[in-house]
Coordinates of C-alpha atoms in Angstrom, one line a residue:
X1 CA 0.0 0.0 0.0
X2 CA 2.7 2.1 0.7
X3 CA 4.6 1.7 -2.5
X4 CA 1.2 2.7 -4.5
X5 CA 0.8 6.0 -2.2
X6 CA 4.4 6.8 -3.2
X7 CA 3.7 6.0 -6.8
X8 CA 0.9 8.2 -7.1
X9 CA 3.2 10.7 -5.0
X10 CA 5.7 10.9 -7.7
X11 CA 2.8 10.9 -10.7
X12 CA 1.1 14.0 -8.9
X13 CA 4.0 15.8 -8.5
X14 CA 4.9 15.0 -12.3
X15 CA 2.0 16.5 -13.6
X16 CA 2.4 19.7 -11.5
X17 CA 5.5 20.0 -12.8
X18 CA 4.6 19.4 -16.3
X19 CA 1.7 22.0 -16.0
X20 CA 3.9 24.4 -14.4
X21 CA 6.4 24.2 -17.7
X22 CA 5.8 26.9 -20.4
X23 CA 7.8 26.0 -23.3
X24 CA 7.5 29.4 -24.9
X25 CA 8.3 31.2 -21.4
X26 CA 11.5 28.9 -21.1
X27 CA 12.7 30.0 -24.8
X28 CA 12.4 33.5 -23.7
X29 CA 14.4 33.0 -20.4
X30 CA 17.5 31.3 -22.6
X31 CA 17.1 34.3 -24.9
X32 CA 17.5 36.6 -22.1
X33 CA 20.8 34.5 -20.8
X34 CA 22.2 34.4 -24.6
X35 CA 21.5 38.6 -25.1
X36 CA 23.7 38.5 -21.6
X37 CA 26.8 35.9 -21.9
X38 CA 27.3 35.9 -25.8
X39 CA 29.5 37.9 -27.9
X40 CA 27.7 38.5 -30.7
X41 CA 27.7 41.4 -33.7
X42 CA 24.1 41.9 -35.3
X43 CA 22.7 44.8 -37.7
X44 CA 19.1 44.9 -37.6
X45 CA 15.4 47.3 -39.2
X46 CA 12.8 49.0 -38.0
X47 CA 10.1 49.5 -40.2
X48 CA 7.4 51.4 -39.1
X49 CA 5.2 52.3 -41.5
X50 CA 7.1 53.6 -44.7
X51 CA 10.1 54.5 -42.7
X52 CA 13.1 52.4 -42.2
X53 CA 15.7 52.8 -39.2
X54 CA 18.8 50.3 -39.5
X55 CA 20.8 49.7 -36.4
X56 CA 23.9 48.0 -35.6
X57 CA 24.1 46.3 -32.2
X58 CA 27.2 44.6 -30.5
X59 CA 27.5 42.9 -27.1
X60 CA 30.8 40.8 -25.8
X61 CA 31.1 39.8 -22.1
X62 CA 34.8 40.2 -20.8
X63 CA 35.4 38.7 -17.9
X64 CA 32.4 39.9 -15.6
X65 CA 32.2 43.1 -17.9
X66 CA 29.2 43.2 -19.9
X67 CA 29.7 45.8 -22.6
X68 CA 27.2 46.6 -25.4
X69 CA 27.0 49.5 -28.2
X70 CA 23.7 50.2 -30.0
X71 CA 24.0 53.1 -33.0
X72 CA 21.4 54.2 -35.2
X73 CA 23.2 54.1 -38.6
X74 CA 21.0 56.7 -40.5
X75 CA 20.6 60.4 -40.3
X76 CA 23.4 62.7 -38.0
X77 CA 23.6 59.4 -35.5
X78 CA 22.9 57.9 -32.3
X79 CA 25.3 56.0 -30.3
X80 CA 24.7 54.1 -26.9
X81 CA 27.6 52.6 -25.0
X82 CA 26.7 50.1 -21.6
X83 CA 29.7 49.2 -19.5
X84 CA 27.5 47.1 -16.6
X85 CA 25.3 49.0 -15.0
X86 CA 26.2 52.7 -16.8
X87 CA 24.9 53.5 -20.2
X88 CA 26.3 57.0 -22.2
X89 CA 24.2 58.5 -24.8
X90 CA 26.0 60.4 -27.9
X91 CA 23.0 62.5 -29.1
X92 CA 23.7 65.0 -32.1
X93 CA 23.9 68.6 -30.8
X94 CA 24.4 67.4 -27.5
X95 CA 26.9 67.0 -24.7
X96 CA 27.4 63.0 -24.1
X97 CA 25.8 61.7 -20.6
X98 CA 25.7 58.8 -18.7
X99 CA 23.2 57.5 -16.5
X100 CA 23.0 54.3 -14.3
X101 CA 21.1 51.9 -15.5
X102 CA 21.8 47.8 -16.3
X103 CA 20.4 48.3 -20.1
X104 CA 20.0 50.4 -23.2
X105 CA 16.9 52.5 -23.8
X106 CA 16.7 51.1 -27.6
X107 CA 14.1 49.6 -30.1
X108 CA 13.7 46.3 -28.1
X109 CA 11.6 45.9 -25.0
X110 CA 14.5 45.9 -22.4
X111 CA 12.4 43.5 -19.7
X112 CA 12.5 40.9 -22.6
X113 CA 16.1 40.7 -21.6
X114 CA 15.6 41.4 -17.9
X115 CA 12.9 39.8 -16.1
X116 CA 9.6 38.1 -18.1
X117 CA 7.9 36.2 -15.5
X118 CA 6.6 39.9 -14.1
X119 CA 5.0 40.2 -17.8
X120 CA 2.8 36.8 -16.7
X121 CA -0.4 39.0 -15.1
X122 CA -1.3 40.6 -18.1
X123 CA 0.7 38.5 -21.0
X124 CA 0.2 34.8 -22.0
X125 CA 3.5 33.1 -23.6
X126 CA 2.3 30.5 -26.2
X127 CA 4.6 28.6 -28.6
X128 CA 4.5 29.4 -32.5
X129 CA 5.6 27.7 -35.5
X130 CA 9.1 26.9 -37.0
X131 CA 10.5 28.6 -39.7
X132 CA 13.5 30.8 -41.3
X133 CA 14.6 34.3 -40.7
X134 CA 17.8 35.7 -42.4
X135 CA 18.7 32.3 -43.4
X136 CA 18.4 30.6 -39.9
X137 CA 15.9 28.6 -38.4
X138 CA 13.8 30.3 -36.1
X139 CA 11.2 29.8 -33.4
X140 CA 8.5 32.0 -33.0
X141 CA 7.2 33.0 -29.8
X142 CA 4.0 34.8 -29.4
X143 CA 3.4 37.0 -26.1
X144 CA -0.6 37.9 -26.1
X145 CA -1.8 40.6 -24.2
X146 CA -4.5 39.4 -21.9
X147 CA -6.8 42.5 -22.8
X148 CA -7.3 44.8 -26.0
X149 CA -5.8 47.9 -24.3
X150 CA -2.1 46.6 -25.6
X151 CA -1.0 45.2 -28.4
X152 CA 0.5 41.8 -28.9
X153 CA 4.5 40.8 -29.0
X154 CA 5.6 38.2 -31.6
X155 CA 9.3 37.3 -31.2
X156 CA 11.4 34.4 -33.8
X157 CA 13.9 33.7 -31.8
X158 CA 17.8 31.7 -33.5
X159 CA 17.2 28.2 -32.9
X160 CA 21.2 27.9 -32.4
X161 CA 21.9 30.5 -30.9
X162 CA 18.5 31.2 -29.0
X163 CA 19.3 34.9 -30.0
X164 CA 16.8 37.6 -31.0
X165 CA 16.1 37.1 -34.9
X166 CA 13.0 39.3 -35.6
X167 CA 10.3 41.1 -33.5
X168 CA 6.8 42.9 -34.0
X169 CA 4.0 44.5 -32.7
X170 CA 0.8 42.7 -33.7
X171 CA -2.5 43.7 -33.4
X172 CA -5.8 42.0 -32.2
X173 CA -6.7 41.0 -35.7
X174 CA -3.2 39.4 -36.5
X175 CA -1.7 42.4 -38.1
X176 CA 2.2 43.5 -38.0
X177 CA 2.1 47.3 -36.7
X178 CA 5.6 47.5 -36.6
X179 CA 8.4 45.1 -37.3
X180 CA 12.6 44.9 -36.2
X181 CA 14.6 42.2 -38.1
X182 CA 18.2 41.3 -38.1
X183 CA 19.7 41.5 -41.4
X184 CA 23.1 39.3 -40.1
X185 CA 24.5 38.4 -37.1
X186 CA 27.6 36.6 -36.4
X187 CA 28.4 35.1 -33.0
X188 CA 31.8 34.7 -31.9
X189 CA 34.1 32.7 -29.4
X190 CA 36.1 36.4 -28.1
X191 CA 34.9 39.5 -27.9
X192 CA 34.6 42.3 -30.7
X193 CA 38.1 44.7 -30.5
X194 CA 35.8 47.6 -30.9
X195 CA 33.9 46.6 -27.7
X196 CA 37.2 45.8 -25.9
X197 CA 38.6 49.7 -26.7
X198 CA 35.6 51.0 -24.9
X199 CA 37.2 49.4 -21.8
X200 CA 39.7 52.4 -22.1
X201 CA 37.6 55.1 -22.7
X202 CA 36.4 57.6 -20.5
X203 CA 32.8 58.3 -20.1
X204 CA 30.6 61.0 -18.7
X205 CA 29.9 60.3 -14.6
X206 CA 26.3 59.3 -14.5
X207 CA 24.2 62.1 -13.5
X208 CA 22.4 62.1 -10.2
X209 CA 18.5 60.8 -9.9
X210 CA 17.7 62.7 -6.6
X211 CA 16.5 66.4 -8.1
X212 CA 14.2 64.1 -10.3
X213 CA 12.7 62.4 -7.2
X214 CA 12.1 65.5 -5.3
X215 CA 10.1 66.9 -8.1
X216 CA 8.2 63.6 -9.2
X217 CA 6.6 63.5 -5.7
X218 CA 5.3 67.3 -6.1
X219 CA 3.6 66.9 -10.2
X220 CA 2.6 63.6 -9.5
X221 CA 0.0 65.3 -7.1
X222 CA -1.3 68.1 -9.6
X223 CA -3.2 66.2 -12.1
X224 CA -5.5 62.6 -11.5
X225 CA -5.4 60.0 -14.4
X226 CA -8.4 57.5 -13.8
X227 CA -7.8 55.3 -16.1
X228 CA -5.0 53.2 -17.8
X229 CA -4.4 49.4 -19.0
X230 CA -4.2 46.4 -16.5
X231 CA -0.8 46.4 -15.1
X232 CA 0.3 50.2 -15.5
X233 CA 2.1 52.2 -13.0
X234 CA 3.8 55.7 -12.3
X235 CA 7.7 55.1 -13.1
X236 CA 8.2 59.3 -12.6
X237 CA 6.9 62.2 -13.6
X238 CA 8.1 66.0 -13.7
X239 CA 7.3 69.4 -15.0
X240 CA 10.0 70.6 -17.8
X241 CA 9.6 72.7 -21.3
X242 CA 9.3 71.3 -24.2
X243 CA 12.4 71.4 -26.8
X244 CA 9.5 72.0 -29.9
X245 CA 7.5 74.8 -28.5
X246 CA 9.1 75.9 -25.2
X247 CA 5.7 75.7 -23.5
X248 CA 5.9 74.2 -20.2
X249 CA 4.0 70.8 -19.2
X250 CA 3.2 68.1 -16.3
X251 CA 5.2 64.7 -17.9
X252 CA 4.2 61.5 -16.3
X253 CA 5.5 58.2 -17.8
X254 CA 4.0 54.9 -16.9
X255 CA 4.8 51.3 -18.2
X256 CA 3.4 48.1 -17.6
X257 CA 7.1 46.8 -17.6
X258 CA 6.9 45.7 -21.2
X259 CA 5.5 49.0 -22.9
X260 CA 5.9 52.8 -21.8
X261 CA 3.4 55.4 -22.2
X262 CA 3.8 59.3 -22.1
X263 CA 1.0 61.6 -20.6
X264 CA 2.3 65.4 -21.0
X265 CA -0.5 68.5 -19.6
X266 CA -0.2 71.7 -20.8
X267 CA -1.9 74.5 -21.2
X268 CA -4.0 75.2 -24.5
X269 CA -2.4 76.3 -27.0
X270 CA -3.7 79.2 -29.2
X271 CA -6.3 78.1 -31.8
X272 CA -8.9 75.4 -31.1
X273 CA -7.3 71.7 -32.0
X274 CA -9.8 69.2 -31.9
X275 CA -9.0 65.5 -30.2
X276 CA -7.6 63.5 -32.3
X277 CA -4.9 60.6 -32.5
X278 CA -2.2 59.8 -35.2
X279 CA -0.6 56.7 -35.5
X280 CA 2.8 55.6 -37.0
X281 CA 3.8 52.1 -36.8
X282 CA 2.8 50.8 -33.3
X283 CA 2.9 54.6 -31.8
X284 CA -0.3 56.2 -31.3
X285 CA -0.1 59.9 -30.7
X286 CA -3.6 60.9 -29.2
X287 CA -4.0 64.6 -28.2
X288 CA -7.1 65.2 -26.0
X289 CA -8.5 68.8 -25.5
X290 CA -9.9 69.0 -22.0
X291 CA -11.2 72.9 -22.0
X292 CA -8.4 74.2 -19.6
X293 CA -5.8 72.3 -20.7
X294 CA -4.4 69.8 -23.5
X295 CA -3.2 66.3 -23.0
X296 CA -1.3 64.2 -25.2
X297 CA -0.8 60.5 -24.9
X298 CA 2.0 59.0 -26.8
X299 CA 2.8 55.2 -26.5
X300 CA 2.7 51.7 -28.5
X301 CA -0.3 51.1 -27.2
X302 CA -4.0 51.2 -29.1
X303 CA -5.8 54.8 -30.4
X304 CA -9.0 54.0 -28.0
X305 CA -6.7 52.9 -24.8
X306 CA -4.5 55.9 -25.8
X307 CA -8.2 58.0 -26.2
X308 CA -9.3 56.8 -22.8
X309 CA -6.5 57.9 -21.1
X310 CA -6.1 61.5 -22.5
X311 CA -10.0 61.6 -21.2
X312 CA -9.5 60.4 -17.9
X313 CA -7.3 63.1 -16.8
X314 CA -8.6 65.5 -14.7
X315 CA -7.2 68.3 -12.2
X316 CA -6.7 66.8 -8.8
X317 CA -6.1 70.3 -6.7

């Protein structure tokens, strides 16, 4: 009798095992550990709509020294640098800065490479279909939003490598918003040279977060936003001018730890703009005008989320 109890022991705790196993949440786990402890030299697209933004994107590990560079290859340039846990931007017509941070602010969802099982609330991982991408077998591996306020996440991951081969933003009915391929990537056993001169260079120090937490606590207070998708949350908000019209506004940013979302509060400007939104890719730009005040949603998130946001706001003093 006792060998049976243990028998169905062991089968029990098989099957909770084998229920608890995502296949498609594992793949994304090894792509996360490959993105970190491979040396690897990729150029990659973004198309978004009719526009096309090609990247180049290295990443060696030294040692214990991760160290990554990210540049837009188009236009007057953008370059990224990571050493660990301190990026520097190179921004045209800018000074260089660095802040700390353990990843690069770039095309590519960073908790993909940080932590997925915090997407598991309001995201289901499910296992696609084989096929090739740039030549190489690939994976796919489909995250669905739980809800219609976000859009879905379909990754094709290297089959040998269990690097990042291709990515979009898919809508409800199936359709690619917004896509990023590699065009080639090479993996190697030793680190790129390029990488391993960055060692020697000197960067900016990172530049402090505590002015930016003082003033966060203070606008966070002025204006109440009732609604937003499952899973959002405050990550800061303060008050600042903006580059394009110089007209000061309440910023808040929120994310759901996959997608980030912008709220900006100003006052109206002259002439009457009616609310609208404008999309380009997976970016929605809604603009709400609330009578006293304007609000503008930008985020890869939906026009009516992005709509039911900008509406939501209302004056909390």
């Amino acid at each position: 009798m006792k060998v049976i109890t243990f028998i169905l022991s062991l089968a029990i705790s098989f099957n909770t095992f084998a229920s608890d196993t995502n296949p498609a949440k594992d793949l994304l786990l090894k792509m996360a550990n490959a993105v970190h402890t491979r040396n690897f030299d990729a150029s990659f697209v973004v198309v978004k709509g009719k526009t096309m933004e090609p990247y180049r994107w290295v990443h060696a590990k030294q040692g214990d020294i991760e160290i990554e560079h990210l540049s837009l290859l188009n236009g007057a340039g953008l370059e990224m640098v990571r050493v660990d846990n301190q990026v520097t931007y190179f921004e045209p017509q800018s000074e260089p800065y660095s802040l700390t941070t353990d990843s690069i602010a770039g095309p590519i969802p960073e908790v993909l490479f940080k932590n997925v099982e915090r997407l598991s609330n309001h995201y289901d991982f499910v296992l696609g279909g084989k096929g090739r991408i740039s030549g190489r077998a690939a994976q796919l591996v489909r995250i669905e939003s739980k809800d219609e306020d976000k859009y879905n996440y379909w990754i094709w991951l290297d089959m040998e490598s269990s690097l990042l081969l291709k990515a979009a933003y898919v809508n409800h009915q199936g359709e690619a918003l917004e896509q990023l391929q590699l065009t080639h990537i090479s993996v190697t056993e030793q680190p790129a040279s390029m990488l391993l001169e960055i060692l020697n260079r000197n960067f900016p120090t990172p530049l402090p977060n505590n002015s930016l937490e003082t003033l966060s606590s203070n606008t966070a207070k002025t204006w109440k936003i009732d609604w937003l998708p499952a899973g959002f949350e405050l990550l800061k908000s303060d008050r600042h001018k903006l580059d394009l019209n110089n007209e000061l506004t309440d910023y808040y940013l929120f994310s759901d730890g996959f997608v980030e979302v912008s709220v900006f509060i100003q006052r109206p400007l002259p002439g009457k703009r009616l609310s609208g939104s404008l999309t380009s890719g997976a970016t929605t730009v809604y603009v709400h005008n609330g009578g006293n005040f304007d609000v503008s949603v930008v985020g890869n998130i939906p026009s009516l989320a992005a709509k039911k946001i900008a509406e939501s706001v209302i004056r909390a003093l």
